[in-house]
mmCIF file of C-alpha atoms in Angstrom:
data_model
loop_
_atom_site.group_PDB
_atom_site.id
_atom_site.type_symbol
_atom_site.label_atom_id
_atom_site.label_comp_id
_atom_site.label_asym_id
_atom_site.label_seq_id
_atom_site.Cartn_x
_atom_site.Cartn_y
_atom_site.Cartn_z
ATOM 1 C CA MET A 24 -3.027 16.103 -25.717
ATOM 2 C CA LYS A 25 0.070 15.417 -23.688
ATOM 3 C CA ARG A 26 -0.086 11.988 -22.111
ATOM 4 C CA ARG A 27 0.879 11.307 -18.524
ATOM 5 C CA ILE A 28 1.560 7.668 -17.680
ATOM 6 C CA VAL A 29 2.801 6.466 -14.329
ATOM 7 C CA ALA A 30 4.346 2.987 -14.422
ATOM 8 C CA VAL A 31 4.842 1.064 -11.213
ATOM 9 C CA GLY A 32 7.011 -2.052 -11.639
ATOM 10 C CA ALA A 33 6.486 -5.418 -10.035
ATOM 11 C CA ALA A 34 9.932 -5.522 -8.433
ATOM 12 C CA LEU A 35 9.347 -2.855 -5.787
ATOM 13 C CA LEU A 36 11.421 -2.878 -2.619
ATOM 14 C CA VAL A 37 10.029 -4.446 0.522
ATOM 15 C CA LEU A 38 8.786 -1.566 2.635
ATOM 16 C CA VAL A 39 8.756 -0.923 6.333
ATOM 17 C CA GLY A 40 6.716 1.929 7.751
ATOM 18 C CA CYS A 41 4.303 3.055 10.413
ATOM 19 C CA ALA A 42 0.725 3.957 9.621
ATOM 20 C CA GLY A 43 0.590 7.005 11.861
ATOM 21 C CA ASN A 44 -2.672 8.982 12.038
ATOM 22 C CA THR A 45 -5.061 7.679 9.407
ATOM 23 C CA ALA A 46 -7.372 9.672 7.227
ATOM 24 C CA SER A 47 -9.449 6.645 6.254
ATOM 25 C CA GLY A 48 -11.767 5.014 8.735
ATOM 26 C CA GLY A 49 -12.763 6.482 12.066
ATOM 27 C CA PRO A 50 -16.020 8.091 13.205
ATOM 28 C CA ASN A 51 -15.810 11.108 10.887
ATOM 29 C CA SER A 52 -14.963 9.165 7.727
ATOM 30 C CA PRO A 53 -17.520 8.269 5.047
ATOM 31 C CA ALA A 54 -18.449 4.642 4.610
ATOM 32 C CA ALA A 55 -15.902 3.099 2.262
ATOM 33 C CA PRO A 56 -16.139 -0.108 0.235
ATOM 34 C CA SER A 57 -13.768 -2.939 1.000
ATOM 35 C CA PRO A 58 -10.932 -3.485 -1.516
ATOM 36 C CA SER A 59 -11.362 -7.224 -1.102
ATOM 37 C CA GLY A 60 -14.332 -9.362 -1.934
ATOM 38 C CA GLY A 61 -16.030 -10.545 -5.083
ATOM 39 C CA SER A 62 -15.046 -10.179 -8.692
ATOM 40 C CA GLY A 63 -17.710 -7.687 -9.809
ATOM 41 C CA PRO A 64 -17.035 -4.026 -10.592
ATOM 42 C CA THR A 65 -18.728 -2.640 -7.459
ATOM 43 C CA ALA A 66 -17.674 0.975 -7.002
ATOM 44 C CA GLU A 67 -18.305 4.002 -4.814
ATOM 45 C CA THR A 68 -17.432 7.439 -6.109
ATOM 46 C CA SER A 69 -16.907 10.750 -4.361
ATOM 47 C CA SER A 70 -16.235 14.235 -5.679
ATOM 48 C CA THR A 71 -13.428 14.657 -3.134
ATOM 49 C CA SER A 72 -11.135 12.748 -5.499
ATOM 50 C CA VAL A 73 -11.045 15.747 -7.838
ATOM 51 C CA SER A 74 -12.683 18.692 -6.071
ATOM 52 C CA GLY A 75 -10.192 19.370 -3.278
ATOM 53 C CA PRO A 76 -6.575 20.402 -3.811
ATOM 54 C CA TRP A 77 -3.604 18.212 -2.947
ATOM 55 C CA ARG A 78 -2.981 18.384 0.790
ATOM 56 C CA ALA A 79 -0.752 16.676 3.347
ATOM 57 C CA TRP A 80 -2.351 13.576 4.857
ATOM 58 C CA THR A 81 -1.728 10.042 6.089
ATOM 59 C CA ALA A 82 -3.944 7.047 5.300
ATOM 60 C CA SER A 83 -3.841 3.398 6.313
ATOM 61 C CA LEU A 84 -3.651 0.749 3.589
ATOM 62 C CA SER A 85 -5.472 -2.552 3.637
ATOM 63 C CA SER A 86 -3.229 -5.623 3.546
ATOM 64 C CA GLN A 87 -4.229 -6.205 -0.097
ATOM 65 C CA GLU A 88 -3.194 -2.671 -1.076
ATOM 66 C CA ALA A 89 0.020 -2.904 0.941
ATOM 67 C CA HIS A 90 1.026 -6.016 -1.015
ATOM 68 C CA GLY A 91 0.172 -4.381 -4.341
ATOM 69 C CA SER A 92 1.356 -1.150 -5.988
ATOM 70 C CA CYS A 93 0.289 2.487 -5.921
ATOM 71 C CA GLY A 94 0.410 5.276 -8.476
ATOM 72 C CA ALA A 95 -1.123 8.731 -8.846
ATOM 73 C CA THR A 96 -2.438 11.260 -11.335
ATOM 74 C CA ALA A 97 -2.919 14.980 -10.782
ATOM 75 C CA HIS A 98 -6.415 14.151 -9.495
ATOM 76 C CA GLN A 99 -6.124 11.080 -7.281
ATOM 77 C CA VAL A 100 -4.090 8.216 -5.852
ATOM 78 C CA VAL A 101 -4.754 4.723 -7.196
ATOM 79 C CA CYS A 102 -3.587 1.475 -5.608
ATOM 80 C CA ALA A 103 -3.746 -1.974 -7.208
ATOM 81 C CA THR A 104 -4.365 -4.802 -4.760
ATOM 82 C CA ASN A 105 -2.519 -8.105 -4.807
ATOM 83 C CA SER A 106 -5.761 -9.758 -5.950
ATOM 84 C CA GLY A 107 -6.045 -7.628 -9.101
ATOM 85 C CA GLY A 108 -8.471 -5.007 -7.811
ATOM 86 C CA PHE A 109 -8.193 -1.235 -7.443
ATOM 87 C CA VAL A 110 -8.694 1.367 -4.752
ATOM 88 C CA GLY A 111 -9.090 5.055 -5.609
ATOM 89 C CA ARG A 112 -8.169 7.620 -2.944
ATOM 90 C CA SER A 113 -8.796 11.344 -2.603
ATOM 91 C CA ARG A 114 -5.888 13.701 -3.231
ATOM 92 C CA ALA A 115 -7.329 15.989 -0.542
ATOM 93 C CA ASP A 116 -7.358 13.613 2.428
ATOM 94 C CA GLY A 117 -6.438 10.083 1.287
ATOM 95 C CA ARG A 118 -9.888 8.643 1.933
ATOM 96 C CA ILE A 119 -11.215 5.827 -0.267
ATOM 97 C CA THR A 120 -13.474 7.196 -3.010
ATOM 98 C CA TRP A 121 -14.050 4.052 -5.072
ATOM 99 C CA THR A 122 -13.024 0.410 -5.357
ATOM 100 C CA VAL A 123 -12.948 -2.270 -8.039
ATOM 101 C CA PRO A 124 -12.745 -5.624 -6.211
ATOM 102 C CA ALA A 125 -11.161 -8.767 -7.670
ATOM 103 C CA GLY A 126 -10.271 -12.238 -6.463
ATOM 104 C CA ASP A 127 -7.264 -13.291 -8.530
ATOM 105 C CA HIS A 128 -4.357 -15.150 -6.943
ATOM 106 C CA GLY A 129 -0.733 -15.010 -8.063
ATOM 107 C CA LYS A 130 2.248 -12.704 -8.444
ATOM 108 C CA SER A 131 1.483 -9.113 -9.404
ATOM 109 C CA ALA A 132 2.899 -7.804 -12.693
ATOM 110 C CA GLY A 133 2.630 -4.226 -11.425
ATOM 111 C CA LEU A 134 0.474 -1.187 -12.169
ATOM 112 C CA VAL A 135 0.297 1.488 -14.875
ATOM 113 C CA VAL A 136 -1.777 4.637 -14.504
ATOM 114 C CA ASP A 137 -2.670 6.358 -17.786
ATOM 115 C CA ALA A 138 -4.234 9.745 -17.077
ATOM 116 C CA ALA A 139 -4.804 10.594 -20.762
ATOM 117 C CA ASP A 140 -6.938 7.493 -21.353
ATOM 118 C CA GLU A 141 -8.393 7.608 -17.815
ATOM 119 C CA ARG A 142 -7.267 4.072 -17.077
ATOM 120 C CA ALA A 143 -5.384 2.207 -14.356
ATOM 121 C CA VAL A 144 -4.251 -1.262 -15.400
ATOM 122 C CA THR A 145 -2.833 -4.081 -13.295
ATOM 123 C CA GLY A 146 -1.965 -7.726 -13.899
ATOM 124 C CA VAL A 147 -2.191 -10.589 -11.419
ATOM 125 C CA ALA A 148 -1.563 -14.182 -12.503
ATOM 126 C CA GLY A 149 -3.066 -14.437 -16.010
ATOM 127 C CA VAL A 150 -5.519 -11.527 -15.827
ATOM 128 C CA LEU A 151 -5.134 -7.927 -16.947
ATOM 129 C CA ARG A 152 -7.771 -5.698 -15.404
ATOM 130 C CA ALA A 153 -8.449 -2.006 -16.004
ATOM 131 C CA ALA A 154 -10.339 0.588 -13.965
ATOM 132 C CA ASN A 155 -11.934 3.779 -15.282
ATOM 133 C CA LEU A 156 -10.269 6.629 -13.367
ATOM 134 C CA ARG A 157 -13.154 9.017 -14.007
ATOM 135 C CA THR A 158 -16.030 6.774 -12.895
ATOM 136 C CA GLY A 159 -14.276 4.348 -10.536
ATOM 137 C CA ALA A 160 -15.771 1.343 -12.367
ATOM 138 C CA GLN A 161 -14.161 -1.668 -14.000
ATOM 139 C CA ALA A 162 -13.330 -0.782 -17.610
ATOM 140 C CA TRP A 163 -12.236 -4.122 -19.098
ATOM 141 C CA THR A 164 -10.619 -7.489 -18.372
ATOM 142 C CA HIS A 165 -8.202 -9.497 -20.512
ATOM 143 C CA ARG A 166 -7.709 -13.105 -19.398
ATOM 144 C CA LEU A 167 -5.012 -15.542 -20.569
ATOM 145 C CA PRO A 168 -5.582 -19.270 -21.018
ATOM 146 C CA THR A 169 -5.127 -21.345 -17.880
ATOM 147 C CA GLY A 170 -1.497 -21.910 -16.906
ATOM 148 C CA ARG A 171 -0.172 -18.675 -18.371
ATOM 149 C CA THR A 172 0.733 -15.643 -16.303
ATOM 150 C CA TYR A 173 1.813 -12.027 -16.667
ATOM 151 C CA PHE A 174 5.253 -10.952 -15.435
ATOM 152 C CA ALA A 175 5.480 -7.223 -16.196
ATOM 153 C CA ILE A 176 3.394 -4.432 -17.696
ATOM 154 C CA GLY A 177 4.040 -0.998 -19.171
ATOM 155 C CA ALA A 178 2.126 1.596 -21.179
ATOM 156 C CA ALA A 179 2.622 4.455 -23.614
ATOM 157 C CA GLU A 180 0.589 6.406 -26.148
ATOM 158 C CA GLY A 181 -2.688 4.621 -25.468
ATOM 159 C CA VAL A 182 -1.283 1.069 -25.540
ATOM 160 C CA VAL A 183 -0.693 -1.310 -22.620
ATOM 161 C CA TYR A 184 2.161 -3.814 -23.010
ATOM 162 C CA ALA A 185 2.149 -7.002 -20.962
ATOM 163 C CA LEU A 186 4.839 -9.689 -20.831
ATOM 164 C CA GLU A 187 3.597 -13.209 -20.307
ATOM 165 C CA ALA A 188 4.991 -16.734 -20.252
ATOM 166 C CA ALA A 189 3.037 -18.458 -23.014
ATOM 167 C CA ASP A 190 4.451 -21.909 -22.374
ATOM 168 C CA PRO A 191 4.154 -23.021 -18.700
ATOM 169 C CA PHE A 192 7.084 -25.441 -19.194
ATOM 170 C CA THR A 193 9.603 -23.330 -21.124
ATOM 171 C CA HIS A 194 8.280 -19.930 -19.961
ATOM 172 C CA THR A 195 8.969 -18.493 -23.405
ATOM 173 C CA PRO A 196 8.144 -14.785 -23.018
ATOM 174 C CA VAL A 197 5.422 -13.270 -25.177
ATOM 175 C CA LEU A 198 4.720 -9.545 -25.406
ATOM 176 C CA ASP A 199 1.027 -8.644 -25.718
ATOM 177 C CA ALA A 200 -0.186 -5.204 -26.794
ATOM 178 C CA VAL A 201 -3.754 -4.136 -25.953
ATOM 179 C CA ARG A 202 -5.592 -0.850 -26.346
ATOM 180 C CA ALA A 203 -5.705 1.025 -23.029
ATOM 181 C CA SER A 204 -9.196 2.438 -23.525
ATOM 182 C CA ASP A 205 -11.090 -0.826 -24.087
ATOM 183 C CA GLY A 206 -8.623 -3.732 -23.806
ATOM 184 C CA THR A 207 -8.804 -4.676 -27.504
ATOM 185 C CA PRO A 208 -5.870 -7.006 -28.380
ATOM 186 C CA LEU A 209 -3.586 -5.381 -30.963
ATOM 187 C CA TRP A 210 -0.737 -7.889 -31.420
ATOM 188 C CA HIS A 211 1.475 -10.400 -29.622
ATOM 189 C CA ARG A 212 5.052 -11.451 -30.331
ATOM 190 C CA THR A 213 7.553 -13.904 -28.866
ATOM 191 C CA VAL A 214 10.387 -11.836 -27.395
ATOM 192 C CA ALA A 215 13.757 -12.202 -25.701
ATOM 193 C CA TRP A 216 13.370 -10.920 -22.154
ATOM 194 C CA SER A 217 15.052 -11.415 -18.790
ATOM 195 C CA THR A 218 13.019 -11.465 -15.573
ATOM 196 C CA GLY A 219 13.310 -8.178 -13.725
ATOM 197 C CA GLU A 220 14.195 -6.107 -16.770
ATOM 198 C CA SER A 221 12.079 -3.063 -17.525
ATOM 199 C CA LEU A 222 9.602 -2.549 -20.349
ATOM 200 C CA ALA A 223 10.188 0.795 -22.058
ATOM 201 C CA ALA A 224 7.920 2.416 -24.636
ATOM 202 C CA PHE A 225 8.106 5.859 -26.226
ATOM 203 C CA ARG A 226 7.959 7.587 -29.619
ATOM 204 C CA GLY A 227 6.170 4.704 -31.316
ATOM 205 C CA ARG A 228 8.532 1.962 -30.144
ATOM 206 C CA VAL A 229 8.588 -0.599 -27.357
ATOM 207 C CA TYR A 230 11.864 -1.983 -25.973
ATOM 208 C CA THR A 231 12.704 -5.286 -24.259
ATOM 209 C CA ALA A 232 16.002 -6.548 -22.819
ATOM 210 C CA ASP A 233 17.176 -10.099 -22.202
ATOM 211 C CA GLY A 234 20.213 -9.384 -20.025
ATOM 212 C CA THR A 235 22.520 -9.301 -23.061
ATOM 213 C CA ARG A 236 20.868 -7.356 -25.878
ATOM 214 C CA VAL A 237 18.055 -4.853 -26.376
ATOM 215 C CA THR A 238 15.329 -5.139 -29.020
ATOM 216 C CA ALA A 239 13.141 -2.344 -30.394
ATOM 217 C CA ARG A 240 9.712 -3.101 -31.883
ATOM 218 C CA ASP A 241 7.133 -1.063 -33.745
ATOM 219 C CA ALA A 242 4.392 -0.098 -31.275
ATOM 220 C CA ARG A 243 1.694 -0.465 -33.966
ATOM 221 C CA THR A 244 2.638 -3.911 -35.289
ATOM 222 C CA GLY A 245 5.132 -5.529 -32.926
ATOM 223 C CA ASP A 246 7.590 -5.987 -35.780
ATOM 224 C CA THR A 247 11.306 -5.889 -34.870
ATOM 225 C CA LEU A 248 12.962 -2.626 -35.915
ATOM 226 C CA ALA A 249 16.427 -2.874 -34.347
ATOM 227 C CA THR A 250 18.624 -4.981 -32.049
ATOM 228 C CA SER A 251 21.654 -3.763 -30.129
ATOM 229 C CA PRO A 252 25.027 -4.904 -31.568
ATOM 230 C CA THR A 253 26.505 -8.155 -30.292
ATOM 231 C CA GLY A 254 29.607 -6.360 -29.024
ATOM 232 C CA VAL A 255 27.590 -4.092 -26.701
ATOM 233 C CA GLU A 256 26.873 -5.761 -23.376
ATOM 234 C CA CYS A 257 23.560 -4.888 -21.750
ATOM 235 C CA PRO A 258 23.170 -6.853 -18.496
ATOM 236 C CA HIS A 259 20.649 -4.277 -17.216
ATOM 237 C CA LEU A 260 18.635 -1.585 -18.998
ATOM 238 C CA VAL A 261 17.845 1.728 -17.280
ATOM 239 C CA THR A 262 15.192 3.855 -18.994
ATOM 240 C CA GLY A 263 13.563 7.252 -18.516
ATOM 241 C CA GLY A 264 12.332 10.081 -20.711
ATOM 242 C CA HIS A 265 13.408 8.965 -24.193
ATOM 243 C CA TYR A 266 16.743 7.519 -23.046
ATOM 244 C CA LEU A 267 18.118 3.961 -22.880
ATOM 245 C CA VAL A 268 21.255 3.186 -20.841
ATOM 246 C CA CYS A 269 22.904 -0.216 -20.409
ATOM 247 C CA THR A 270 24.700 -0.843 -17.118
ATOM 248 C CA GLY A 271 26.116 -3.788 -15.222
ATOM 249 C CA SER A 272 23.620 -6.151 -13.637
ATOM 250 C CA PRO A 273 22.465 -5.441 -10.060
ATOM 251 C CA LEU A 274 22.489 -9.227 -9.599
ATOM 252 C CA SER A 275 26.199 -9.581 -10.395
ATOM 253 C CA ALA A 276 28.500 -10.723 -7.583
ATOM 254 C CA GLY A 277 31.751 -9.865 -9.372
ATOM 255 C CA ASP A 278 34.130 -6.952 -8.884
ATOM 256 C CA THR A 279 34.044 -5.660 -12.449
ATOM 257 C CA PHE A 280 30.996 -4.521 -14.369
ATOM 258 C CA ALA A 281 30.011 -4.052 -17.963
ATOM 259 C CA ARG A 282 30.734 -0.624 -19.395
ATOM 260 C CA MET A 283 27.899 1.863 -19.104
ATOM 261 C CA ARG A 284 26.510 2.585 -22.580
ATOM 262 C CA ARG A 285 23.818 4.958 -23.788
ATOM 263 C CA LEU A 286 21.957 3.529 -26.792
ATOM 264 C CA ASP A 287 20.488 5.387 -29.745
ATOM 265 C CA PRO A 288 16.711 4.714 -29.463
ATOM 266 C CA ALA A 289 16.393 4.377 -33.260
ATOM 267 C CA THR A 290 19.345 2.115 -34.115
ATOM 268 C CA LEU A 291 20.266 0.782 -30.629
ATOM 269 C CA ARG A 292 23.897 1.505 -31.422
ATOM 270 C CA PRO A 293 26.069 2.901 -28.603
ATOM 271 C CA LEU A 294 26.430 6.649 -28.156
ATOM 272 C CA PRO A 295 29.136 8.510 -26.180
ATOM 273 C CA THR A 296 28.563 7.781 -22.484
ATOM 274 C CA PRO A 297 30.221 9.529 -19.499
ATOM 275 C CA ARG A 298 32.286 6.694 -17.994
ATOM 276 C CA ASN A 299 32.387 3.145 -16.750
ATOM 277 C CA THR A 300 30.827 2.662 -13.321
ATOM 278 C CA ALA A 301 33.402 2.216 -10.562
ATOM 279 C CA ASP A 302 31.091 0.260 -8.275
ATOM 280 C CA LYS A 303 28.138 -2.031 -8.758
ATOM 281 C CA PRO A 304 25.201 -0.298 -10.540
ATOM 282 C CA VAL A 305 22.095 -1.141 -8.529
ATOM 283 C CA HIS A 306 19.298 1.054 -9.883
ATOM 284 C CA GLY A 307 18.801 4.456 -11.445
ATOM 285 C CA VAL A 308 16.449 7.063 -12.871
ATOM 286 C CA ILE A 309 16.716 9.306 -15.946
ATOM 287 C CA SER A 310 15.118 12.748 -16.319
ATOM 288 C CA ASP A 311 13.388 13.990 -19.458
ATOM 289 C CA ASP A 312 16.389 16.236 -20.225
ATOM 290 C CA GLY A 313 18.900 13.393 -20.005
ATOM 291 C CA VAL A 314 20.323 13.386 -16.486
ATOM 292 C CA LEU A 315 20.980 9.827 -15.279
ATOM 293 C CA VAL A 316 21.227 9.403 -11.492
ATOM 294 C CA LEU A 317 22.633 5.955 -10.728
ATOM 295 C CA TYR A 318 23.010 4.269 -7.352
ATOM 296 C CA GLU A 319 26.384 2.498 -7.205
ATOM 297 C CA ALA A 320 27.543 0.353 -4.288
ATOM 298 C CA GLY A 321 29.999 -2.374 -3.336
ATOM 299 C CA ALA A 322 29.449 -5.699 -5.069
ATOM 300 C CA GLU A 323 29.005 -7.642 -1.832
ATOM 301 C CA ASP A 324 27.046 -5.072 0.191
ATOM 302 C CA THR A 325 24.688 -2.667 -1.560
ATOM 303 C CA SER A 326 23.233 -1.187 1.633
ATOM 304 C CA ALA A 327 25.484 1.879 1.305
ATOM 305 C CA GLY A 328 26.986 3.579 -1.721
ATOM 306 C CA ASN A 329 26.680 6.765 -3.741
ATOM 307 C CA TRP A 330 24.271 8.412 -6.135
ATOM 308 C CA PHE A 331 26.185 9.509 -9.250
ATOM 309 C CA ALA A 332 24.614 11.987 -11.677
ATOM 310 C CA TYR A 333 25.621 11.971 -15.358
ATOM 311 C CA ASP A 334 24.677 14.407 -18.119
ATOM 312 C CA LEU A 335 23.959 12.024 -20.998
ATOM 313 C CA GLU A 336 23.568 14.742 -23.627
ATOM 314 C CA ASN A 337 26.921 16.384 -22.854
ATOM 315 C CA ASP A 338 28.783 13.216 -21.906
ATOM 316 C CA ARG A 339 29.982 14.214 -18.427
ATOM 317 C CA LYS A 340 29.638 13.443 -14.747
ATOM 318 C CA LEU A 341 27.762 16.119 -12.781
ATOM 319 C CA TRP A 342 27.941 15.237 -9.081
ATOM 320 C CA SER A 343 27.792 12.478 -6.486
ATOM 321 C CA THR A 344 26.525 12.114 -2.937
ATOM 322 C CA TYR A 345 26.682 9.437 -0.253
ATOM 323 C CA ALA A 346 23.518 7.378 0.215
ATOM 324 C CA THR A 347 22.040 4.212 1.590
ATOM 325 C CA GLU A 348 19.949 2.118 -0.765
ATOM 326 C CA ALA A 349 16.554 3.729 -1.294
ATOM 327 C CA ASP A 350 13.879 4.361 -3.867
ATOM 328 C CA ALA A 351 14.232 7.453 -6.058
ATOM 329 C CA THR A 352 12.423 9.385 -8.749
ATOM 330 C CA VAL A 353 12.487 12.699 -10.622
ATOM 331 C CA ALA A 354 9.988 15.533 -10.144
ATOM 332 C CA ASP A 355 9.905 19.231 -11.022
ATOM 333 C CA GLY A 356 13.493 19.188 -12.343
ATOM 334 C CA ARG A 357 14.853 17.668 -9.137
ATOM 335 C CA PHE A 358 16.118 14.284 -7.997
ATOM 336 C CA VAL A 359 13.889 12.910 -5.215
ATOM 337 C CA THR A 360 14.999 10.246 -2.732
ATOM 338 C CA PHE A 361 15.420 9.649 1.019
ATOM 339 C CA THR A 362 18.134 10.753 3.415
ATOM 340 C CA PRO A 363 20.549 7.977 4.523
ATOM 341 C CA VAL A 364 19.076 5.650 7.145
ATOM 342 C CA ASN A 365 22.313 5.695 9.152
ATOM 343 C CA ASP A 366 22.127 9.457 9.698
ATOM 344 C CA ARG A 367 20.382 9.574 13.082
ATOM 345 C CA THR A 368 19.654 13.290 12.773
ATOM 346 C CA THR A 369 17.879 13.359 9.419
ATOM 347 C CA ARG A 370 17.293 9.719 8.413
ATOM 348 C CA GLY A 371 14.220 8.674 6.466
ATOM 349 C CA ARG A 372 13.193 12.126 5.262
ATOM 350 C CA VAL A 373 12.367 12.987 1.672
ATOM 351 C CA ILE A 374 15.133 15.057 0.074
ATOM 352 C CA THR A 375 15.225 16.768 -3.317
ATOM 353 C CA ILE A 376 18.403 17.752 -5.159
ATOM 354 C CA ASP A 377 18.696 19.949 -8.239
ATOM 355 C CA LEU A 378 19.550 17.605 -11.104
ATOM 356 C CA HIS A 379 22.303 19.816 -12.517
ATOM 357 C CA ALA A 380 23.632 21.675 -9.464
ATOM 358 C CA GLY A 381 23.683 18.642 -7.179
ATOM 359 C CA PRO A 382 24.118 18.696 -3.382
ATOM 360 C CA GLN A 383 26.377 21.770 -3.593
ATOM 361 C CA GLY A 384 23.677 23.888 -5.230
ATOM 362 C CA THR A 385 22.751 27.215 -3.659
ATOM 363 C CA GLY A 386 19.705 29.485 -3.613
ATOM 364 C CA THR A 387 16.741 27.962 -5.427
ATOM 365 C CA ALA A 388 19.037 25.104 -6.569
ATOM 366 C CA ALA A 389 20.001 24.146 -2.993
ATOM 367 C CA PRO A 390 18.955 20.719 -1.633
ATOM 368 C CA ARG A 391 15.657 20.721 0.260
ATOM 369 C CA MET A 392 14.462 18.224 2.877
ATOM 370 C CA SER A 393 11.058 17.395 4.346
ATOM 371 C CA PRO A 394 10.402 17.663 8.077
ATOM 372 C CA ALA A 395 10.643 14.444 10.070
ATOM 373 C CA TYR A 396 7.447 12.366 9.968
ATOM 374 C CA SER A 397 6.102 9.470 12.007
ATOM 375 C CA GLN A 398 6.868 6.725 9.483
ATOM 376 C CA THR A 399 10.619 7.184 9.947
ATOM 377 C CA ARG A 400 12.394 4.291 11.667
ATOM 378 C CA ASP A 401 15.444 2.063 11.187
ATOM 379 C CA GLY A 402 15.250 -0.403 8.295
ATOM 380 C CA GLU A 403 12.553 1.375 6.280
ATOM 381 C CA HIS A 404 12.622 1.166 2.486
ATOM 382 C CA PRO A 405 9.604 3.243 1.385
ATOM 383 C CA VAL A 406 8.533 3.856 -2.204
ATOM 384 C CA LEU A 407 7.973 7.277 -3.771
ATOM 385 C CA VAL A 408 4.929 8.050 -5.926
ATOM 386 C CA VAL A 409 4.910 11.348 -7.850
ATOM 387 C CA PRO A 410 1.500 12.521 -9.124
ATOM 388 C CA GLY A 411 1.206 13.823 -12.656
ATOM 389 C CA GLY A 412 0.896 17.550 -13.213
ATOM 390 C CA ASP A 413 2.126 20.394 -11.054
ATOM 391 C CA THR A 414 0.717 19.177 -7.734
ATOM 392 C CA GLY A 415 3.656 20.129 -5.539
ATOM 393 C CA HIS A 416 3.289 16.888 -3.583
ATOM 394 C CA VAL A 417 4.885 13.456 -3.334
ATOM 395 C CA VAL A 418 3.295 10.306 -1.870
ATOM 396 C CA VAL A 419 5.299 7.893 0.293
ATOM 397 C CA MET A 420 4.080 4.289 0.326
ATOM 398 C CA ALA A 421 5.022 1.892 3.129
ATOM 399 C CA ARG A 422 4.005 -1.746 2.864
ATOM 400 C CA THR A 423 4.966 -3.543 6.067
ATOM 401 C CA HIS A 424 2.818 -1.280 8.219
ATOM 402 C CA GLY A 425 0.530 -0.396 5.348
ATOM 403 C CA SER A 426 0.340 3.356 4.890
ATOM 404 C CA LEU A 427 0.357 6.216 2.405
ATOM 405 C CA ARG A 428 1.576 9.693 3.253
ATOM 406 C CA SER A 429 1.117 12.761 1.063
ATOM 407 C CA LEU A 430 3.854 15.338 1.630
ATOM 408 C CA PRO A 431 4.597 18.712 0.050
ATOM 409 C CA LEU A 432 7.518 18.163 -2.332
ATOM 410 C CA PRO A 433 10.546 19.714 -0.607
#
């Protein structure tokens, strides 16, 4: 079975949006459980989460959802609240179909949605909690000793990885591995890790980065398999598909940046990489076939810059296009992001660009843009959620005004 895992990191952008017309609540909506409340696994289920096709809709988010994270499978949207609970929503109309309440307090470590194991997992403070995507009930809970907290989570091949600070004084990072299906602890190892760096896992390995070097570990045992060479700087690790790329740090205030390097996933030695980045690398995405699209901007002001696309397999630059800083993802062989916020004619719309043809593509490879929608306004920084499978839709999450919008993928 091919696994589909959606990982939603803890360091999401602050969002600004407008709720628009809601599909949840109102006189014609079914009674829906509150995403806040006690710690028990109270749930309400509805066949609309899987019976209806994906459609366009807008739904309001509770304040707890808006301060959490959202992901999606081919069958439903799932949001993790900032208290460690879950809210399941219908793909057909965005209405709440089930909830798993929780009352934890602390910083969220993010959300992973594992369709193959029918689990959504989130971490808040020192608690990992999982929901059963099929039944809408709490699946398991994994709680750390008092004083310890989770910082980041990831998942692959039936295993959830969670980074925690084992020592409340030194904050020495520890990587825990637990089984996604039932929460059974598998192993834990002290690791070198820098706050804000991603957790990557694929092909039986899990990777961590400490702002200087990258370490690969065996997914079954946690044993170290490889470490990047000392002469290869890795201030920031960009991952996607089965690719690892080191770039300059988005936190750097200098005018020069570490050379961009693609790493061999097995040995972590550098491979031929297109070029050094001219401007500050801020964030990027990598497709399954090895196209890296990297947002590069001025060191002092990252609000405007360019998306640069690189073919990692053939060691060449593909295209570039002007942009303002925004979230981005990859879906259906296309790069998905938002139009520049300073373009008063088309700002804030979802745009898709063929990964290989770029903005100059023609015919079926030409750029495509969504119609204007009511959440568009100056200063927005929405987040994109792409469901698994061939749904033909993308979900836009806005936090400040708490809303989700399902749109046909342009």
